[in-house]
CSV table of C-alpha atoms and ligand atoms in Angstrom, one decimal:
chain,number,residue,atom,x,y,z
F,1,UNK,CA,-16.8,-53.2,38.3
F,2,UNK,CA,-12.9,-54.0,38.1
F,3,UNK,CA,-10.6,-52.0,40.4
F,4,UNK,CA,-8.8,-50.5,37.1
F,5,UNK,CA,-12.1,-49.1,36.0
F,6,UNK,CA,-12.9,-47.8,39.7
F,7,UNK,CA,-9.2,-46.6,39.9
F,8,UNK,CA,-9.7,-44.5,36.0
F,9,UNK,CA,-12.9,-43.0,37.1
F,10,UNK,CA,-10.9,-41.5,40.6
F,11,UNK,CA,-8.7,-40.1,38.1
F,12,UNK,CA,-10.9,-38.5,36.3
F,13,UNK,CA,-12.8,-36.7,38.6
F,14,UNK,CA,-9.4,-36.1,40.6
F,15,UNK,CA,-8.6,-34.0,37.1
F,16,UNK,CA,-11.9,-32.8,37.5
F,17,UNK,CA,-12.4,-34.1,33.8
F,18,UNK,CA,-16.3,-34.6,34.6
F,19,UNK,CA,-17.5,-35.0,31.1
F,20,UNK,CA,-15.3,-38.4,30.5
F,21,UNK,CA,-15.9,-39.6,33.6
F,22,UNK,CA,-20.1,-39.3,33.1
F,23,UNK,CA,-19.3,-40.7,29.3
F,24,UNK,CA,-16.8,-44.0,30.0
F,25,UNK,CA,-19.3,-46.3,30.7
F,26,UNK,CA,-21.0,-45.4,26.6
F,27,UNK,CA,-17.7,-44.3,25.5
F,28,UNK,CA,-16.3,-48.0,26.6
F,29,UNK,CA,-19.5,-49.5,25.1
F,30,UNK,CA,-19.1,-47.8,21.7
F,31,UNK,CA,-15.3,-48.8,21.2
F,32,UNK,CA,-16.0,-52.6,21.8
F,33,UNK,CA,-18.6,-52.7,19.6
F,34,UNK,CA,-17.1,-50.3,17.2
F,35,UNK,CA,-13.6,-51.7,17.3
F,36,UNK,CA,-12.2,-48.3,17.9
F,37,UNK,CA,-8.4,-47.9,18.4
F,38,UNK,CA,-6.9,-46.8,21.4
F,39,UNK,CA,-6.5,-43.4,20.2
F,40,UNK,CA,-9.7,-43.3,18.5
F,41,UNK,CA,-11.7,-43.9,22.0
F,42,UNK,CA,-9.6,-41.4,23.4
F,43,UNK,CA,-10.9,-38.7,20.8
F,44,UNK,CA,-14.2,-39.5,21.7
F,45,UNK,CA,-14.1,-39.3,25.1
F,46,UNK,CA,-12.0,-35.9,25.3
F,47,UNK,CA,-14.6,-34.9,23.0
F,48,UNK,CA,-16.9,-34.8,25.4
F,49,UNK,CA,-14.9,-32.7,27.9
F,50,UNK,CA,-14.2,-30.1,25.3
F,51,UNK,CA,-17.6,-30.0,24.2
F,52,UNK,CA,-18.6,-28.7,27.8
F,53,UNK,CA,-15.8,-26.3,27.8
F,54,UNK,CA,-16.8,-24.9,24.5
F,55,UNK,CA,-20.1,-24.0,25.5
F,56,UNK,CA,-19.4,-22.2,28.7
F,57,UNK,CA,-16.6,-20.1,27.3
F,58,UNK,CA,-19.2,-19.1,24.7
F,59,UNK,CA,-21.5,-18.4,27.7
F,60,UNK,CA,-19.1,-16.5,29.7
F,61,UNK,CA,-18.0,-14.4,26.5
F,62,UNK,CA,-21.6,-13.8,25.5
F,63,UNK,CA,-21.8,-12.8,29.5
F,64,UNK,CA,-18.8,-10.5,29.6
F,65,UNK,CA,-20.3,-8.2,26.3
F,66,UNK,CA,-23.1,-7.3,28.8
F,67,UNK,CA,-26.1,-7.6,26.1
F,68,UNK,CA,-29.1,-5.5,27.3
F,69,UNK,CA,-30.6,-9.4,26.3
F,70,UNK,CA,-30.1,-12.3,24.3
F,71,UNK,CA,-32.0,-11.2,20.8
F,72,UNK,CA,-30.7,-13.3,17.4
F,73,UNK,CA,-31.4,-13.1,14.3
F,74,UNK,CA,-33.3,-15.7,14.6
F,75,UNK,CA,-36.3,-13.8,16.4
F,76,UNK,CA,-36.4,-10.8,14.0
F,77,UNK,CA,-39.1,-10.7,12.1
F,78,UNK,CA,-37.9,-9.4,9.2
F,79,UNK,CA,-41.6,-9.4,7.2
F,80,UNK,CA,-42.4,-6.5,9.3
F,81,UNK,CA,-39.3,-4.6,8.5
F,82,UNK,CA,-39.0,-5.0,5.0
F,83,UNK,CA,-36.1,-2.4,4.6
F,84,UNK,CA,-33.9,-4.9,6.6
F,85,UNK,CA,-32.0,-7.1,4.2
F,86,UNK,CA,-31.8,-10.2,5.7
F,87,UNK,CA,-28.9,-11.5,3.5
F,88,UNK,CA,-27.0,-8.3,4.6
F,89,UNK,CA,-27.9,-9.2,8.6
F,90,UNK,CA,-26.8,-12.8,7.9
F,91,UNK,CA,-23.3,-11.9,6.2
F,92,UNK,CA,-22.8,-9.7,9.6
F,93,UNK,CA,-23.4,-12.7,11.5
F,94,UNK,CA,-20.3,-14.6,9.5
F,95,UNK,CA,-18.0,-12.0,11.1
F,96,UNK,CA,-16.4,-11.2,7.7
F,97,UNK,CA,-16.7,-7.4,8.6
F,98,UNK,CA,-14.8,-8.2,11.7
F,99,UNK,CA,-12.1,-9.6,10.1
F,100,UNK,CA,-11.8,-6.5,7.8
F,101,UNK,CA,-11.9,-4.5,10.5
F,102,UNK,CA,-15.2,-2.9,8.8
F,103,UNK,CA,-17.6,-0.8,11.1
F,104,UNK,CA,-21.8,-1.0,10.8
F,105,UNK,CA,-24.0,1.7,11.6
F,106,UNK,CA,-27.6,1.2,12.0
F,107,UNK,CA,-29.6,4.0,11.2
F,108,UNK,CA,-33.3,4.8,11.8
F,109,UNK,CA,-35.4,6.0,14.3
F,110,UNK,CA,-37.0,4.7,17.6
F,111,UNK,CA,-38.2,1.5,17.9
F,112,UNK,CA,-37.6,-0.6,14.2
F,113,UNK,CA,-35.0,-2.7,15.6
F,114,UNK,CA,-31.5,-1.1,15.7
F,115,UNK,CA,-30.6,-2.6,19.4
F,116,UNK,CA,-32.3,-5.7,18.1
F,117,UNK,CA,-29.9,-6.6,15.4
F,118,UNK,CA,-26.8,-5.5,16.7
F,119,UNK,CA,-27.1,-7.0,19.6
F,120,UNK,CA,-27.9,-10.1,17.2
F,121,UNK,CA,-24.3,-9.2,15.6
F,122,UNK,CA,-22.6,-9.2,18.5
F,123,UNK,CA,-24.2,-12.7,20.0
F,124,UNK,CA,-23.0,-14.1,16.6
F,125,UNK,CA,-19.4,-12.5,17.4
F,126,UNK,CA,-19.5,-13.4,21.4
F,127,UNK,CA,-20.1,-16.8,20.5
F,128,UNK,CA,-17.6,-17.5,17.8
F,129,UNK,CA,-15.0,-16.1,21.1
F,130,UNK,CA,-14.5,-12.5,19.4
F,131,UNK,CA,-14.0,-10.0,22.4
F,132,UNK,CA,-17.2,-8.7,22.4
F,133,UNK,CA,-18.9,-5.2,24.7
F,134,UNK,CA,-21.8,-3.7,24.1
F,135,UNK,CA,-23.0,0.2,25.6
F,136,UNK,CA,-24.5,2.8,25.4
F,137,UNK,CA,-23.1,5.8,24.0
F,138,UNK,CA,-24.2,7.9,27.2
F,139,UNK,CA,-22.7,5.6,29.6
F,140,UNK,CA,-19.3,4.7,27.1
F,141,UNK,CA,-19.3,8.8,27.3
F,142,UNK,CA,-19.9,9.4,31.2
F,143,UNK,CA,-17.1,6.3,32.0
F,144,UNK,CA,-14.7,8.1,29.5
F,145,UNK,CA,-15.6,11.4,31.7
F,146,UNK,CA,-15.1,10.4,35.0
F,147,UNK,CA,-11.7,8.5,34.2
F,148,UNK,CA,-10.5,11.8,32.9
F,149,UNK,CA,-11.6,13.3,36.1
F,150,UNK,CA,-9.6,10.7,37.8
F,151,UNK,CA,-6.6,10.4,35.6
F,152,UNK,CA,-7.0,7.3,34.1
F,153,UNK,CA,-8.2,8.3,30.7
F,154,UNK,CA,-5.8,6.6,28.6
F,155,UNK,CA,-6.2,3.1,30.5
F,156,UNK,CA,-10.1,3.7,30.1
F,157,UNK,CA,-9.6,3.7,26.5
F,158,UNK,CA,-7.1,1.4,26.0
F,159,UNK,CA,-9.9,-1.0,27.7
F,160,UNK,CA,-12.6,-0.3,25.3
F,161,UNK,CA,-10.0,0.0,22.1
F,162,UNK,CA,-9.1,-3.9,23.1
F,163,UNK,CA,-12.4,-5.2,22.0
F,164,UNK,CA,-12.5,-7.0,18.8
F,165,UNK,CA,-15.7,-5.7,18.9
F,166,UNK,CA,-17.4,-2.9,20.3
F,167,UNK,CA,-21.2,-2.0,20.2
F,168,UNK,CA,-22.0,1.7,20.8
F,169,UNK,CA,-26.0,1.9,21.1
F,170,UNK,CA,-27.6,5.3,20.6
F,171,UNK,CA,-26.1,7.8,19.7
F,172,UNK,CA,-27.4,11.2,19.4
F,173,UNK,CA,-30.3,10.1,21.9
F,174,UNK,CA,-28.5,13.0,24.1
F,175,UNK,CA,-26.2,15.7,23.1
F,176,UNK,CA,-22.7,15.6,23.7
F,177,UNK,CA,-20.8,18.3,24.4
F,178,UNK,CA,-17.7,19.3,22.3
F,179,UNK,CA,-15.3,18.1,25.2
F,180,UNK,CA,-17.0,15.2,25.4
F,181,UNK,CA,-16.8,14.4,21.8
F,182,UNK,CA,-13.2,14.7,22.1
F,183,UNK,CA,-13.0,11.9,24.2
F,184,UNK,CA,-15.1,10.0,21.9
F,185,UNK,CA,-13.2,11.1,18.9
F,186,UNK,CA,-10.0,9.4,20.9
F,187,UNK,CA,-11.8,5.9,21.2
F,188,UNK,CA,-12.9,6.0,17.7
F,189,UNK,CA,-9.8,7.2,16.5
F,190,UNK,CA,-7.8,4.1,18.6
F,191,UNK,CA,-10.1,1.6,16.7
F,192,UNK,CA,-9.7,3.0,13.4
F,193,UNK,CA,-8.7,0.4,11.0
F,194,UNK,CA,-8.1,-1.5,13.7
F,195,UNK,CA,-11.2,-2.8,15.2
F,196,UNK,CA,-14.7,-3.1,13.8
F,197,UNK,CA,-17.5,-0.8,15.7
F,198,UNK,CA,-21.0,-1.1,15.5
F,199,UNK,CA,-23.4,2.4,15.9
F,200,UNK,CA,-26.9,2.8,16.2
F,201,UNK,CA,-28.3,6.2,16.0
F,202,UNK,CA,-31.5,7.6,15.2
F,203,UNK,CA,-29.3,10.7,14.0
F,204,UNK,CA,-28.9,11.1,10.4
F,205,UNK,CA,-25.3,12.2,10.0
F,206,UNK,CA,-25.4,15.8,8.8
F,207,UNK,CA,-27.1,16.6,11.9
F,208,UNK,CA,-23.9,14.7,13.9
F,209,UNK,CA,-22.4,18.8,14.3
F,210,UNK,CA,-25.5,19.4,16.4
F,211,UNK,CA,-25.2,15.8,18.4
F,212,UNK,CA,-21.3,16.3,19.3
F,213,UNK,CA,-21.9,20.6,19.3
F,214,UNK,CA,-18.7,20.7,16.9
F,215,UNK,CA,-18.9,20.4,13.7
F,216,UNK,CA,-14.9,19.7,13.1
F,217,UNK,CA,-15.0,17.6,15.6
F,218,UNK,CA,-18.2,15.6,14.1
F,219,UNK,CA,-16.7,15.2,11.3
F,220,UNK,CA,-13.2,13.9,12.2
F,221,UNK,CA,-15.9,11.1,13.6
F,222,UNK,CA,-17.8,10.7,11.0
F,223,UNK,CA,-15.0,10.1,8.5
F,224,UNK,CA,-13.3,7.8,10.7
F,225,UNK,CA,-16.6,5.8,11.3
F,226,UNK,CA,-17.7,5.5,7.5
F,227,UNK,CA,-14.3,5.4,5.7
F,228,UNK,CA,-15.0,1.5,6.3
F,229,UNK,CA,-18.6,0.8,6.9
F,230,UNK,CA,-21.8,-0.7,5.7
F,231,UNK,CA,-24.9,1.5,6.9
F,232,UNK,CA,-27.6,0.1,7.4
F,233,UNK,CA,-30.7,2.9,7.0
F,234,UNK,CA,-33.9,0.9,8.5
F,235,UNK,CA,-37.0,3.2,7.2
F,236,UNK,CA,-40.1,1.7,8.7
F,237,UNK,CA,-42.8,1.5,11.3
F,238,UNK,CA,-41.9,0.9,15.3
F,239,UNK,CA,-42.4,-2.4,16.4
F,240,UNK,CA,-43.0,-1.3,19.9
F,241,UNK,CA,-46.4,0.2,18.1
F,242,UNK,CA,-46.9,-2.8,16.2
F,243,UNK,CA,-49.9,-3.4,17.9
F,244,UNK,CA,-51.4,0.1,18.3
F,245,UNK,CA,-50.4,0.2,14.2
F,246,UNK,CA,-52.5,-2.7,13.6
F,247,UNK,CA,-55.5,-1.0,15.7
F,248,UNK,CA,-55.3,2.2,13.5
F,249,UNK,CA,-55.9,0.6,10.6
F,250,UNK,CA,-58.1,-1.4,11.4
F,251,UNK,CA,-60.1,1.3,12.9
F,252,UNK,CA,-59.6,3.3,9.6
F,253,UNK,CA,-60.5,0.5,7.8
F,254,UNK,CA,-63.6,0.3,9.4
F,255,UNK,CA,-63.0,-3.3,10.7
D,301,LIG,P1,-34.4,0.5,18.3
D,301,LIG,O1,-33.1,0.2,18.9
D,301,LIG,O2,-34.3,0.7,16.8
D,301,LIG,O3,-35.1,1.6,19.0
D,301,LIG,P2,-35.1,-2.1,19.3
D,301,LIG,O4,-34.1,-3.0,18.6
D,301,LIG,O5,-34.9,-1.8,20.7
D,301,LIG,O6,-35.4,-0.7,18.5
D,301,LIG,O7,-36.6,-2.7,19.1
D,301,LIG,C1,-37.6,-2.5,20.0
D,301,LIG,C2,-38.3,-3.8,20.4
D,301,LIG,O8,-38.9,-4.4,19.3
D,301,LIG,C3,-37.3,-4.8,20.9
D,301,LIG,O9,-37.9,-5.6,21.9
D,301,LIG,C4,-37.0,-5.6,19.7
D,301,LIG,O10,-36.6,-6.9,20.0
D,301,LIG,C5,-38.3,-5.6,19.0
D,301,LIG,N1,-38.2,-5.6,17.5
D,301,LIG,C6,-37.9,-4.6,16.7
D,301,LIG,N2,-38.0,-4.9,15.4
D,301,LIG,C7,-38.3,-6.2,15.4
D,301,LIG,C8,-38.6,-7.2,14.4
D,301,LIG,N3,-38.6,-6.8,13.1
D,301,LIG,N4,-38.9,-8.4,14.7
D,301,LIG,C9,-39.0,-8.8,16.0
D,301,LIG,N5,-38.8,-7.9,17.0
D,301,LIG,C10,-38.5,-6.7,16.8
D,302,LIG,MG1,-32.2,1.0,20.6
């Protein structure tokens, strides 16, 4: 090995530029038998270093949304769902409804795959660098709470109105009471036509009166939420019973 090329690989790793200095020796290799230009050879080996960084800002986005885990699209079986249109889920996937500032609510009760696919969305979103959370309604509602309490309220929601995109799982899995829902109706309000929210509930949304124990209120919600949104109403069996389903009818079958 020459001095210079000793001297270049120092350099690197003084710049902490890992992924060219692990790639000269190929990179150096490929350009002489190439003929690459100076400038070409250079591409390729910063290539490599941005590579790296690509991936683990994706990670640490996909990290920061705080999935409850890391379900795609990819492992839905959407054969057992058949009211799931699986064009629909992949056109959420391009992000188009984030840049329309469009909303989704997935709607349907326990257990046919509402956490599933939204979670799905918001890998798709996380990983393309879209500031991405996911929570729970109950916990989005106690934080909102207790920073009232504190007086911090409008800093709490100027947090969760920043997010390109914000995932709101169950709601209507507890009630809400009507000062509670007027927190709530502040964060949705903030994101209106602004940022895109996705909902799951298992609530159908004339019942929403009962869920937020205001019906004015409810509905203030409700019309910001659907003025720009795609529902998504999943009818079907749970696949957490998939198994036991399977048993029944085989049993009534007589299999
Ligand atoms: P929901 O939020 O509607 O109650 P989940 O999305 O939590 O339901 O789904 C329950 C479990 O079943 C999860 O582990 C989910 O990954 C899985 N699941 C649901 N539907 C499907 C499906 N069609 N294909 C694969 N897994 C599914
Ligand atoms: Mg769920």
């Amino acid at each position: 090995m020459n001095s210079h090329y000793t001297k270049l690989v120092k350099n690197l790793e003084y710049l902490k530029l890992n992924q060219m200095a692990l790639h000269l020796d190929e990179t150096v290799d490929f350009m002489m038998k190439n003929q690459l230009s100076f400038t070409e050879t250079l591409i390729k080996l910063t290539d490599y270093e941005i590579d790296i960084k690509e991936i683990n800002m994706m990670k640490s986005m996909v990290k920061v949304a705080a999935f409850p885990h890391l379900k795609e699209v990819k492992d839905f079986d959407f054969d057992f769902q058949p009211s799931v249109n699986k064009q629909q889920i992949l056109d959420f996937t391009t992000l188009r409804f984030i840049e329309l500032q469009e909303n989704i609510v997935f709607l349907g009760p326990s257990g046919v795959g509402k956490t599933h696919l939204a979670t799905a969305i918001g890998i798709a979103a996380a990983k393309k660098r879209t500031s991405t959370y996911f929570i729970k309604c109950n916990d989005l509602i106690l934080n909102l709470k207790k920073a009232n309490v504190e007086n911090r309220l409008e800093t709490r929601l100027k947090h969760y109105a920043k997010y390109k995109l914000l995932i709101i799982d169950e709601l209507g899995y507890l009630p809400i009471d009507a000062e509670d829902a007027k927190l709530f109706f502040q964060l949705i309000d903030m994101r209106y036509e602004k940022k895109s929210t996705i909902l799951t509930t298992n609530v159908s949304f004339k019942l929403w009166g009962e869920v937020f124990q205001d019906t004015k209120i409810a509905n203030a919600i409700l019309d910001r939420i659907l003025h720009h949104a795609t529902v998504v109403s999943i009818a079907g069996d749970s696949y957490r019973l998939k198994n036991h389903l399977v048993k029944e009818n085989k049993e009534s079958n007589g299999q």
